[in-house]
Amino acid sequence: MEAAYSKLWLDYKPLDITFSGSLAIRCLKGVRRDCAAVSELITALSALLPQAELTFGADSASYIVELDIGGYLGPEDYTLSADERGATILGGSETGLLYGVFAYTRELITEGGFTRISRRVSPALPLRMLDHWDNADGSIERGYSGSSFFFKNGELIISDRTVHYARLLASVGINAAAINNVNVRGDAVRFITPDYYRKLDMLGDLLERWGIKLYLSVDFSAPMSVGGLPSADPLDPRVQSWWKDKAAELFRSVRGLGGFLVKADSEGQPGPYAYGRDHADGANMLARAIQPYGGKVIWRCFVYNCSQNWRDTRTDRACAGYNTFAPLDGRFDDNVILQIKNGPMDFQIREPVHPLFGVMKQTNTAAEFQLAQEYTGQQLHVCCLIPMIKEILAFKTYNGRDKDTVLDMISGAAAVSNTGDSFCWTGSELAGANLYGFGRLCFEPSLPAEDILDEWISLTFGQNEELKEKLLFILLGSRDAYESYTVPLGLGWMCKPNHHYGPDPWGYEFDRWGTYNRADRDAVGVDRGPGGTGYSELYYPPLSDIYGSADTCPDELLLFFCRVPYTHVLKSGKTLIQHIYDSHFEGCEQAEEFARLWRSLEGSLPEQVFKNGCERFREQLRCAAEWRDIVNAFFHRLSGIPDEKGRKLY
Ligand code: GCV
């Protein structure tokens, strides 16, 4: 029977080399023969070199791969050295060794055979996490790749797909997975009850074999919903002892448990505010309950008022996360990690980097990205996020530290997963690059986006230079194209309400979500400078000054920070209105070029992949034209300013 899922970048195919010798794997010291590193190496070598005889330990073999565990390395570090006669992979633990094996395999495939390698690698970020928004009933919030492969009708599913999932994550170095939605609903509330322990234990054990800790999103009010207490007040001793007992039971019953992920006081989820407590009170209470077991609380900073009055121009959602958490810096326990969305709003195609990254100097933090393409084309449009993630990690906060980038400030990164039970896991094959790239960047953030994609293409589709060149062109240009034909200049939110797909310029304008563009006949954008909402002041100088004025604000964020007339001249020399018109036409043309290039790949890609891509490009072009025509018509009708190129604007 054919598998119900693709192996993605782990579909090892025979190497195009002649190797008629014998191969041996030699396990030194503490390396157990049945650990994941050894099993992965066997899987890889027997598929890559099917004609070679593979043995254990034979000194006479013509090529020997030696596996070792070395105490002087960090547990997730590895060293890799290889030449034509053999390779030595040394891990700081079995997990480090596993990462070394995956790196070695990657190298064999991308180099097309045995090669010289010498490298030592330590992951840049200790926490590298995937957050699934899967619900217990099998649906996925903002899921664009089918249903959940973790849950169905309230049951936890463990199958061969789960094993392949763990291998995929481990192969790119992801070491934590929160398997359920941060909006904890339905049966998921009861995941922390004995009903689920047996299956959770099996899953935790399975994941741990591949170096991955299992996290659960929990309901902050579980003492009430699960425990039947009258309150979930974090300072109430009964609540504290309920969580302590619960933690003891959970960590005793579920192997591989890493801790909890919590969305509190956000979009209807319960939290400490209900009891007049703050987020440090809430997070620390949970952290203390799981601290004896080495558990961590990943606490989200996505806290804002989602019942705003659109007439109120002073309240600014962008300020909310900062205002909530910056005053609490230094009050969080060591096993709390604050998870901060990459921007202050909500995963728009362009936002400034969240100002909390710079200011939380005494708190463990992690950056949160969204691979699920909620606002970035829902995996129907190609939108490669790797350059964006790189940009954010490299962003200088100017917070006075010698090392002051986002990457320097954080100890982890998490991404909302774009996976589901579709054949190719991510709905669109090209969206697989985001999953791959996220993991690779968390491990080795200095890798250029182009190298990561080059690697992903070789591993996924094989070594074909023309294919690579075209896919690289599409992927590397895709974010700019998407931004150009949707909402350029940092404006955001012109999508249809609720499902967030397709254009609706005033869809979020007169609503309660704090998501306004304030467009009228003369001007557009939100004044977030010192005379406006003051958001620009949340950055350290010189950023506060740069963002605070239309003269200095970078064009790509202009309408996020400033309200400017349509006749305002951008740094490019164009007027704002002309830029809006042009970018919509240009973005669509880029998308057309991507679709044309994709079509030219017929025969170079597996038929199913090619057809799936064609359908998605057809939809992308349809939708991009809608964006172009509706957004351009919107601004044309409001401003009354014609296109200087005389194109039809409706
Ligand atoms: C899980 C946005 C999404 C919600 C999501 C929320 C969050 O608002 O639209 O679906 O909820 O972000 O990140 O918690």
XYZ file of C-alpha atoms and ligand atoms in Angstrom:
664
model
C 0.000 0.000 0.000
C 1.265 3.449 -0.856
C 2.073 5.696 2.133
C -0.476 8.387 2.882
C 2.229 10.972 3.190
C 5.333 12.131 1.433
C 8.716 11.656 3.099
C 9.610 15.245 2.166
C 13.324 15.938 2.529
C 13.968 12.532 4.062
C 13.171 10.619 0.887
C 16.642 9.132 0.537
C 17.391 8.032 -3.034
C 20.478 6.113 -4.273
C 23.470 8.386 -4.820
C 24.701 8.636 -8.358
C 28.158 7.193 -7.581
C 29.861 3.879 -8.093
C 30.810 2.463 -4.739
C 31.328 -1.225 -4.705
C 33.183 -1.462 -1.392
C 31.857 -2.357 2.007
C 30.497 0.042 4.586
C 30.686 -0.260 8.333
C 29.176 1.588 11.249
C 31.284 1.530 14.379
C 29.617 2.554 17.651
C 32.096 3.689 20.287
C 31.691 3.858 24.039
C 28.198 4.746 25.142
C 26.503 4.720 21.733
C 23.592 2.288 21.936
C 22.928 0.357 18.763
C 19.211 0.938 19.036
C 19.347 4.718 19.474
C 17.759 6.997 16.869
C 21.124 8.180 15.548
C 22.197 4.662 14.627
C 18.837 3.704 13.162
C 18.778 6.873 11.079
C 22.274 6.235 9.812
C 21.326 2.709 8.776
C 18.180 3.989 7.029
C 20.161 6.638 5.200
C 23.180 4.583 4.175
C 21.169 1.621 2.984
C 19.012 3.891 0.825
C 21.825 6.089 -0.471
C 24.206 3.205 -1.220
C 21.922 0.218 -1.761
C 24.605 -1.846 -3.488
C 27.068 -1.587 -0.588
C 27.271 -4.237 2.087
C 26.598 -2.546 5.448
C 28.026 -4.111 8.596
C 28.711 -3.175 12.182
C 32.225 -2.580 13.368
C 34.195 -4.350 10.602
C 37.721 -2.852 10.563
C 38.295 -4.147 7.076
C 35.424 -2.160 5.528
C 36.422 0.295 2.812
C 34.409 3.134 4.391
C 33.756 3.341 8.133
C 31.390 5.709 9.910
C 32.384 5.981 13.520
C 29.836 7.222 16.057
C 30.883 8.547 19.418
C 29.596 10.559 22.336
C 31.982 13.108 23.798
C 31.612 14.648 27.210
C 33.190 17.965 26.329
C 30.454 18.930 23.875
C 27.113 20.447 24.842
C 24.353 17.814 24.704
C 23.012 19.061 21.369
C 26.391 19.823 19.782
C 28.143 17.650 17.280
C 31.387 17.470 15.393
C 31.655 15.922 11.994
C 34.805 15.013 10.149
C 34.987 12.986 7.006
C 37.198 12.154 4.076
C 37.124 9.551 1.312
C 37.850 6.697 3.722
C 35.334 7.353 6.418
C 33.604 9.706 8.787
C 33.573 10.371 12.503
C 30.484 11.826 14.088
C 30.740 12.889 17.682
C 27.721 14.081 19.627
C 27.512 15.675 23.057
C 24.715 13.180 23.762
C 22.622 10.805 21.687
C 20.668 13.843 20.516
C 23.793 15.702 19.415
C 24.890 12.535 17.668
C 21.532 12.320 15.897
C 21.934 15.900 14.659
C 25.410 14.967 13.458
C 24.038 11.974 11.556
C 21.419 14.130 9.844
C 24.068 16.708 8.962
C 26.298 14.004 7.549
C 23.472 12.545 5.463
C 22.566 15.989 4.193
C 26.140 16.475 3.141
C 26.320 13.125 1.326
C 23.211 14.022 -0.656
C 23.994 17.637 -1.452
C 27.621 16.814 -2.342
C 26.510 13.767 -4.282
C 28.892 11.368 -2.502
C 31.670 11.003 0.076
C 33.408 14.247 0.679
C 35.781 16.001 3.051
C 34.016 17.643 5.974
C 35.266 19.158 9.179
C 32.894 21.029 11.375
C 31.687 21.609 14.884
C 28.159 22.859 15.335
C 26.231 24.033 18.407
C 22.637 25.111 18.017
C 22.303 28.876 18.338
C 19.066 28.666 20.293
C 18.464 26.194 23.121
C 14.686 26.058 22.513
C 13.576 25.318 18.939
C 9.899 24.703 18.992
C 6.909 23.978 16.808
C 3.488 25.058 18.079
C 0.552 23.166 16.649
C -2.851 24.784 16.760
C -4.501 21.364 16.479
C -7.791 20.798 18.242
C -8.840 17.568 19.912
C -11.630 17.050 17.360
C -9.071 16.895 14.541
C -9.560 20.389 13.149
C -6.658 22.848 13.056
C -7.059 26.525 13.824
C -5.575 28.389 10.855
C -4.679 25.045 9.333
C -4.245 25.044 5.563
C -2.923 21.510 5.137
C -5.816 19.266 5.995
C -6.733 17.896 9.379
C -4.647 17.117 12.406
C -2.462 14.023 12.380
C -2.322 14.160 16.183
C -6.007 14.078 16.993
C -9.288 12.728 15.722
C -12.626 12.865 17.539
C -10.974 13.571 20.860
C -8.456 10.719 20.527
C -4.704 11.064 20.331
C -3.352 9.248 17.271
C 0.058 7.610 17.161
C 1.028 6.061 13.853
C 3.965 5.614 11.518
C 3.250 9.172 10.421
C 4.050 10.318 13.959
C 7.442 8.633 13.695
C 8.128 10.297 10.370
C 7.042 13.618 11.881
C 9.578 13.185 14.680
C 12.301 12.352 12.160
C 11.460 15.426 10.069
C 11.678 17.683 13.107
C 14.872 16.124 14.389
C 16.483 16.355 10.966
C 16.288 20.150 11.163
C 17.017 20.306 14.883
C 13.588 21.142 16.305
C 13.577 19.966 19.909
C 10.124 20.832 21.254
C 6.557 20.470 20.028
C 3.360 21.770 21.571
C 0.794 19.460 20.060
C -2.453 21.290 20.795
C -3.975 24.676 20.144
C -3.230 27.553 22.499
C -6.970 28.175 22.462
C -7.657 25.163 24.633
C -11.122 23.902 23.826
C -13.280 20.798 23.858
C -11.587 17.592 24.937
C -8.208 19.349 24.965
C -9.074 20.825 28.359
C -8.868 17.243 29.663
C -5.500 16.367 28.169
C -4.101 16.867 31.653
C -6.322 14.143 33.107
C -5.598 10.407 33.408
C -7.836 9.746 30.364
C -4.970 10.830 28.148
C -1.869 9.844 30.107
C -1.251 6.491 28.442
C -1.295 7.914 24.914
C 0.580 11.053 25.916
C 3.234 8.901 27.505
C 3.614 6.880 24.311
C 3.857 10.044 22.276
C 6.271 11.738 24.681
C 8.479 8.672 24.654
C 8.410 8.488 20.865
C 9.296 12.159 20.477
C 12.018 12.024 23.091
C 13.785 9.297 21.144
C 14.218 11.955 18.448
C 15.329 14.648 20.904
C 11.943 16.376 21.044
C 10.174 17.436 24.241
C 6.412 17.245 24.331
C 4.557 20.384 25.381
C 0.874 20.783 26.130
C -1.151 23.958 25.805
C -3.103 24.210 29.020
C -6.178 26.061 30.149
C -5.161 28.602 32.774
C -8.473 28.001 34.507
C -7.926 24.212 34.677
C -8.229 24.247 38.489
C -11.863 25.110 37.769
C -12.556 23.321 34.469
C -10.704 20.157 35.458
C -10.300 20.416 39.222
C -13.707 21.783 40.159
C -12.247 24.563 42.340
C -14.152 27.842 42.589
C -11.195 29.904 41.345
C -7.980 29.795 39.311
C -6.396 32.721 41.171
C -2.632 32.150 40.933
C -2.088 33.486 44.448
C -4.710 31.249 46.033
C -2.907 28.437 47.944
C -5.584 25.903 46.923
C -4.940 26.722 43.261
C -1.185 26.493 43.755
C -1.415 23.138 45.422
C -3.821 21.867 42.770
C -1.258 22.670 40.059
C 1.556 21.142 42.148
C -0.334 17.873 42.477
C -1.310 17.965 38.816
C 2.302 18.557 37.779
C 3.528 15.679 39.944
C 0.945 13.347 38.416
C 1.602 14.504 34.851
C 5.373 14.325 34.957
C 5.188 10.934 36.652
C 2.817 9.616 33.988
C 4.097 11.173 30.779
C 7.665 10.562 29.703
C 9.343 13.270 27.660
C 7.065 16.031 28.898
C 8.719 19.426 28.529
C 6.099 21.671 30.096
C 3.212 23.947 29.247
C 2.422 26.543 26.602
C -0.042 29.189 27.784
C -2.194 31.798 26.097
C -3.693 33.790 28.938
C -5.904 36.879 28.995
C -5.940 36.881 25.252
C -8.830 36.675 22.817
C -11.168 35.190 25.405
C -8.717 32.777 27.052
C -8.752 32.936 30.863
C -5.812 34.416 32.724
C -4.574 36.097 35.885
C -6.321 39.413 35.159
C -9.635 37.923 36.269
C -8.205 37.909 39.821
C -6.428 41.256 39.682
C -3.063 39.470 39.270
C -0.439 40.158 36.651
C 1.227 37.882 34.130
C 4.296 37.275 36.288
C 1.982 35.996 39.056
C 0.269 33.705 36.561
C 3.354 32.357 34.829
C 5.396 31.887 38.018
C 2.641 29.946 39.726
C 2.674 27.387 36.902
C 6.460 27.482 36.653
C 6.866 26.645 40.339
C 4.551 23.687 40.009
C 6.619 22.099 37.225
C 10.074 23.310 38.224
C 10.938 20.171 40.272
C 10.619 18.110 37.084
C 12.715 20.406 34.916
C 9.553 21.683 33.228
C 9.270 24.993 31.408
C 6.376 27.380 31.000
C 6.206 29.022 27.596
C 4.027 32.056 28.263
C 2.705 34.033 25.314
C 2.911 37.822 25.152
C 0.030 38.111 22.689
C -2.105 40.051 25.153
C -4.254 42.954 23.964
C -7.721 44.397 24.200
C -9.758 42.730 21.472
C -12.861 44.760 22.205
C -11.597 48.119 21.134
C -13.702 51.016 19.847
C -12.601 51.952 16.328
C -13.544 55.590 17.040
C -10.823 55.704 19.699
C -7.603 56.769 17.988
C -5.459 56.827 21.121
C -5.609 53.181 22.137
C -3.097 51.287 20.044
C -3.017 47.505 19.937
C 0.638 47.686 18.887
C 1.541 49.034 22.347
C -0.347 46.373 24.302
C 2.238 43.581 24.540
C 4.957 46.017 25.547
C 2.807 47.776 28.115
C 1.790 44.472 29.666
C 5.179 42.796 29.878
C 7.937 45.442 29.911
C 7.122 46.533 33.487
C 7.394 42.897 34.602
C 10.949 42.372 33.345
C 12.988 40.597 36.010
C 9.981 39.148 37.813
C 9.704 35.883 35.894
C 11.166 32.641 37.234
C 14.042 31.034 35.343
C 11.873 28.301 33.891
C 9.476 30.790 32.305
C 10.103 31.729 28.686
C 8.071 34.591 27.279
C 7.041 33.842 23.725
C 6.879 37.090 21.751
C 5.301 37.294 18.292
C 7.742 38.651 15.744
C 5.790 41.881 15.448
C 3.504 43.838 17.770
C 0.280 43.049 15.897
C -0.275 39.600 14.468
C 1.881 37.977 11.790
C 1.190 40.471 9.005
C 3.335 40.297 5.894
C 5.307 43.303 7.183
C 5.445 44.614 10.726
C 8.192 46.256 12.698
C 10.060 43.898 15.004
C 8.416 43.654 18.423
C 9.915 46.205 20.828
C 9.734 43.693 23.701
C 12.764 41.840 22.318
C 15.031 44.737 23.211
C 13.603 45.620 26.564
C 13.230 42.218 28.287
C 16.822 42.101 29.523
C 16.236 40.031 32.657
C 13.747 37.550 31.284
C 14.030 34.462 29.121
C 12.344 35.105 25.810
C 11.577 33.275 22.585
C 10.497 34.667 19.226
C 7.260 33.357 17.759
C 6.810 33.070 13.989
C 3.855 31.809 12.007
C 4.626 29.231 9.354
C 0.894 28.586 8.968
C 0.288 31.244 6.332
C -2.764 32.839 7.901
C -2.105 36.327 6.545
C 0.455 35.348 3.965
C -1.573 33.429 1.412
C -2.801 30.383 3.325
C -0.404 28.056 1.522
C -2.312 28.704 -1.715
C 0.092 31.537 -2.476
C 3.784 30.866 -2.409
C 5.351 32.954 0.334
C 8.735 31.897 1.549
C 9.261 33.261 5.057
C 12.911 32.363 5.527
C 14.298 35.774 4.527
C 11.779 37.410 6.858
C 12.790 35.229 9.795
C 16.437 35.984 9.118
C 15.722 39.703 8.977
C 13.961 39.581 12.339
C 16.658 37.560 14.068
C 19.310 39.965 12.799
C 17.374 43.077 13.849
C 19.420 45.403 16.068
C 17.471 46.535 19.117
C 20.002 49.218 20.194
C 19.323 48.318 23.818
C 22.816 49.176 24.962
C 24.182 45.642 25.030
C 27.303 44.754 23.073
C 25.301 42.015 21.443
C 21.927 43.546 20.880
C 20.177 41.767 18.032
C 16.966 39.807 18.514
C 19.012 36.637 18.166
C 21.308 37.803 20.956
C 18.380 38.523 23.238
C 16.347 35.346 22.860
C 16.945 31.815 24.048
C 14.389 30.200 21.810
C 12.182 30.400 18.774
C 8.799 28.856 18.173
C 6.759 28.666 15.022
C 3.090 28.033 14.507
C 3.204 24.886 12.435
C 1.988 24.790 8.838
C 1.468 21.026 8.870
C -1.590 18.809 8.583
C -2.497 15.406 7.266
C -2.238 16.370 3.578
C 0.013 14.133 1.489
C 2.830 16.685 1.421
C 2.241 17.739 5.065
C 2.045 21.451 4.264
C -0.722 21.537 1.623
C 1.651 23.103 -0.859
C 5.015 21.475 -1.469
C 6.661 24.887 -1.600
C 5.408 25.671 1.907
C 7.568 22.761 3.095
C 10.549 25.083 2.640
C 9.256 27.217 5.502
C 9.141 24.274 7.883
C 12.584 23.125 6.843
C 14.061 26.617 6.911
C 12.675 27.507 10.310
C 14.440 24.576 11.946
C 17.692 25.155 10.083
C 17.697 28.833 11.034
C 17.126 28.137 14.724
C 20.163 25.882 14.654
C 22.415 27.879 12.374
C 20.971 31.370 11.912
C 23.969 32.592 9.965
C 23.142 30.320 7.028
C 22.091 32.442 4.046
C 18.449 31.950 2.981
C 19.656 30.925 -0.439
C 21.852 28.134 0.970
C 19.031 26.775 3.100
C 16.690 26.720 0.131
C 19.339 25.233 -2.126
C 19.769 22.443 0.407
C 16.005 21.926 0.778
C 15.524 21.733 -2.985
C 18.344 19.185 -3.394
C 17.033 17.014 -0.580
C 13.404 17.242 -1.652
C 13.546 17.252 -5.440
C 17.051 16.044 -6.256
C 19.972 17.703 -7.982
C 18.716 19.435 -11.097
C 20.332 22.798 -11.743
C 17.555 24.260 -13.867
C 14.902 23.229 -11.376
C 16.947 24.666 -8.545
C 17.480 27.968 -10.271
C 13.789 28.399 -11.021
C 12.586 27.345 -7.590
C 15.108 29.627 -5.928
C 13.907 32.526 -8.034
C 10.295 31.830 -7.085
C 10.919 31.274 -3.388
C 13.315 34.153 -2.850
C 11.048 36.624 -4.631
C 7.801 35.360 -3.169
C 7.520 37.454 -0.042
C 8.155 40.707 -1.896
C 5.611 39.772 -4.533
C 2.972 38.891 -1.943
C 3.602 42.085 -0.025
C 3.427 44.155 -3.221
C 0.075 42.882 -4.450
C -1.596 42.816 -1.016
C -0.727 45.535 1.489
C 2.558 47.301 0.916
C 4.250 49.832 3.222
C 3.367 48.111 6.483
C -0.343 48.853 6.399
C -1.610 45.306 7.032
C -5.108 44.026 7.783
C -6.857 44.715 4.485
C -8.020 41.115 4.340
C -11.483 39.637 4.674
C -12.583 39.231 8.277
C -12.465 35.922 10.156
C -10.779 33.678 7.608
C -8.276 36.374 6.590
C -8.028 35.439 2.929
C -8.455 37.831 -0.007
C -8.860 41.625 -0.043
C -11.344 43.736 1.919
C -9.785 47.175 2.546
C -12.287 48.139 5.224
C -12.887 44.609 6.497
C -11.208 45.409 9.803
C -11.708 49.158 9.850
C -14.857 49.520 11.908
C -14.363 46.521 14.118
C -13.185 45.770 17.630
C -9.774 44.270 16.893
C -7.559 47.363 16.903
C -6.565 46.873 13.276
C -7.103 50.129 11.450
C -5.690 51.816 8.328
C -7.557 55.117 8.847
C -7.721 55.734 5.095
C -9.684 58.794 3.992
C -9.671 60.927 0.863
C -6.465 62.767 1.802
C -4.260 60.384 3.723
C -3.691 56.868 5.021
C -1.775 55.145 7.827
C -1.696 55.273 11.603
C 0.237 57.975 13.416
C 2.246 55.969 15.899
C 4.827 58.698 16.417
C 5.261 60.868 19.541
C 2.311 63.053 18.530
C 0.183 60.003 17.764
C -0.179 56.815 19.766
C 3.452 57.010 20.907
C 4.276 53.464 19.830
C 7.518 54.551 18.123
C 8.770 55.665 21.536
C 8.833 52.062 22.728
C 12.053 51.516 20.754
C 15.515 52.574 21.829
C 17.096 55.489 19.986
C 17.934 55.864 17.182
C 15.037 53.586 16.204
C 12.487 55.673 18.125
C 13.548 58.752 16.155
C 13.757 56.945 12.853
C 10.314 55.395 13.198
C 8.794 58.526 14.701
C 8.952 60.674 11.603
C 7.796 60.195 8.014
C 11.052 61.785 6.842
C 13.164 59.000 8.320
C 10.845 56.017 8.584
C 11.843 53.310 6.083
C 9.368 53.126 3.207
C 8.416 49.525 3.881
C 7.043 50.486 7.313
C 5.859 53.983 6.538
C 2.121 53.428 6.912
C 2.566 51.375 10.052
C 4.195 54.320 11.808
C 2.942 57.402 10.026
C -0.172 58.915 8.601
C 0.754 60.593 5.324
C -1.041 62.241 2.410
C -1.269 60.363 -0.870
C 1.004 62.977 -2.409
C 3.804 62.274 0.101
C 7.033 61.527 -1.736
C 8.714 58.272 -0.717
C 12.454 57.698 -0.540
C 12.132 56.032 -3.925
C 11.028 59.396 -5.382
C 7.501 58.165 -6.120
C 4.396 59.564 -4.536
C 2.707 57.292 -2.049
C -0.339 56.798 -4.255
C 1.752 55.985 -7.293
C 3.730 53.481 -5.255
C 0.498 51.784 -4.187
C -0.679 51.509 -7.794
C 2.682 50.396 -9.148
C 3.420 47.830 -6.489
C 0.069 46.128 -7.027
C 0.682 45.823 -10.744
C 4.284 44.741 -10.235
C 3.450 42.189 -7.550
C 0.910 40.568 -9.839
C 3.409 40.488 -12.679
C 5.936 38.792 -10.390
C 3.332 36.196 -9.428
C 2.593 35.610 -13.118
C 6.297 35.079 -13.719
C 6.454 32.555 -10.845
C 3.490 30.656 -12.296
C 5.091 30.661 -15.753
C 8.361 29.313 -14.343
C 6.503 26.634 -12.412
C 4.661 25.518 -15.553
C 7.990 25.233 -17.341
C 8.995 22.604 -14.770
C 6.570 20.019 -16.088
C 8.477 16.751 -16.318
C 11.173 17.886 -13.852
C 8.907 17.434 -10.840
C 6.817 14.443 -9.791
C 3.455 14.740 -11.533
C 1.465 15.063 -8.315
C 3.737 17.864 -7.090
C 3.562 19.643 -10.420
C -0.230 19.472 -10.622
C -0.732 20.557 -7.036
C 1.543 23.531 -7.700
C -0.325 24.437 -10.909
C -3.635 24.521 -9.080
C -2.215 26.670 -6.338
C -0.594 29.104 -8.781
C -3.917 29.388 -10.621
C -5.552 30.409 -7.355
C -2.676 32.709 -6.446
C -3.031 34.583 -9.736
C -6.807 34.872 -9.389
C -6.502 36.169 -5.848
C -3.558 38.475 -6.606
C -5.592 40.137 -9.373
C -8.421 40.657 -6.875
C -6.019 42.257 -4.440
C -4.555 44.486 -7.142
C -7.868 45.671 -8.499
C -9.708 46.083 -5.215
C -6.932 47.826 -3.296
C -6.103 50.077 -6.248
C -9.784 50.883 -6.829
C -10.183 51.613 -3.129
C -7.375 54.166 -3.048
C -8.244 55.566 -6.450
C -11.860 56.183 -5.454
C -10.883 57.688 -2.108
C -8.107 59.925 -3.378
C -9.414 60.721 -6.864
C -5.793 60.685 -8.055
C -5.295 58.996 -11.424
C -2.523 56.548 -12.183
C 0.223 58.459 -13.950
C 0.712 55.454 -16.217
C -2.916 55.563 -17.292
C -3.762 51.970 -16.318
C -7.308 50.957 -15.608
C -8.088 51.356 -11.901
C -11.862 50.712 -11.776
C -4.756 30.614 18.086
C -4.618 35.276 15.649
C -5.311 34.132 14.966
C -5.955 33.203 15.970
C -4.872 32.720 16.949
C -4.237 33.948 17.590
C -3.105 33.573 18.532
O -5.531 36.116 16.264
O -6.250 34.627 14.059
O -6.514 32.128 15.278
O -5.403 31.859 17.914
O -3.717 34.779 16.597
O -1.960 33.696 18.114
O -3.358 33.188 19.649
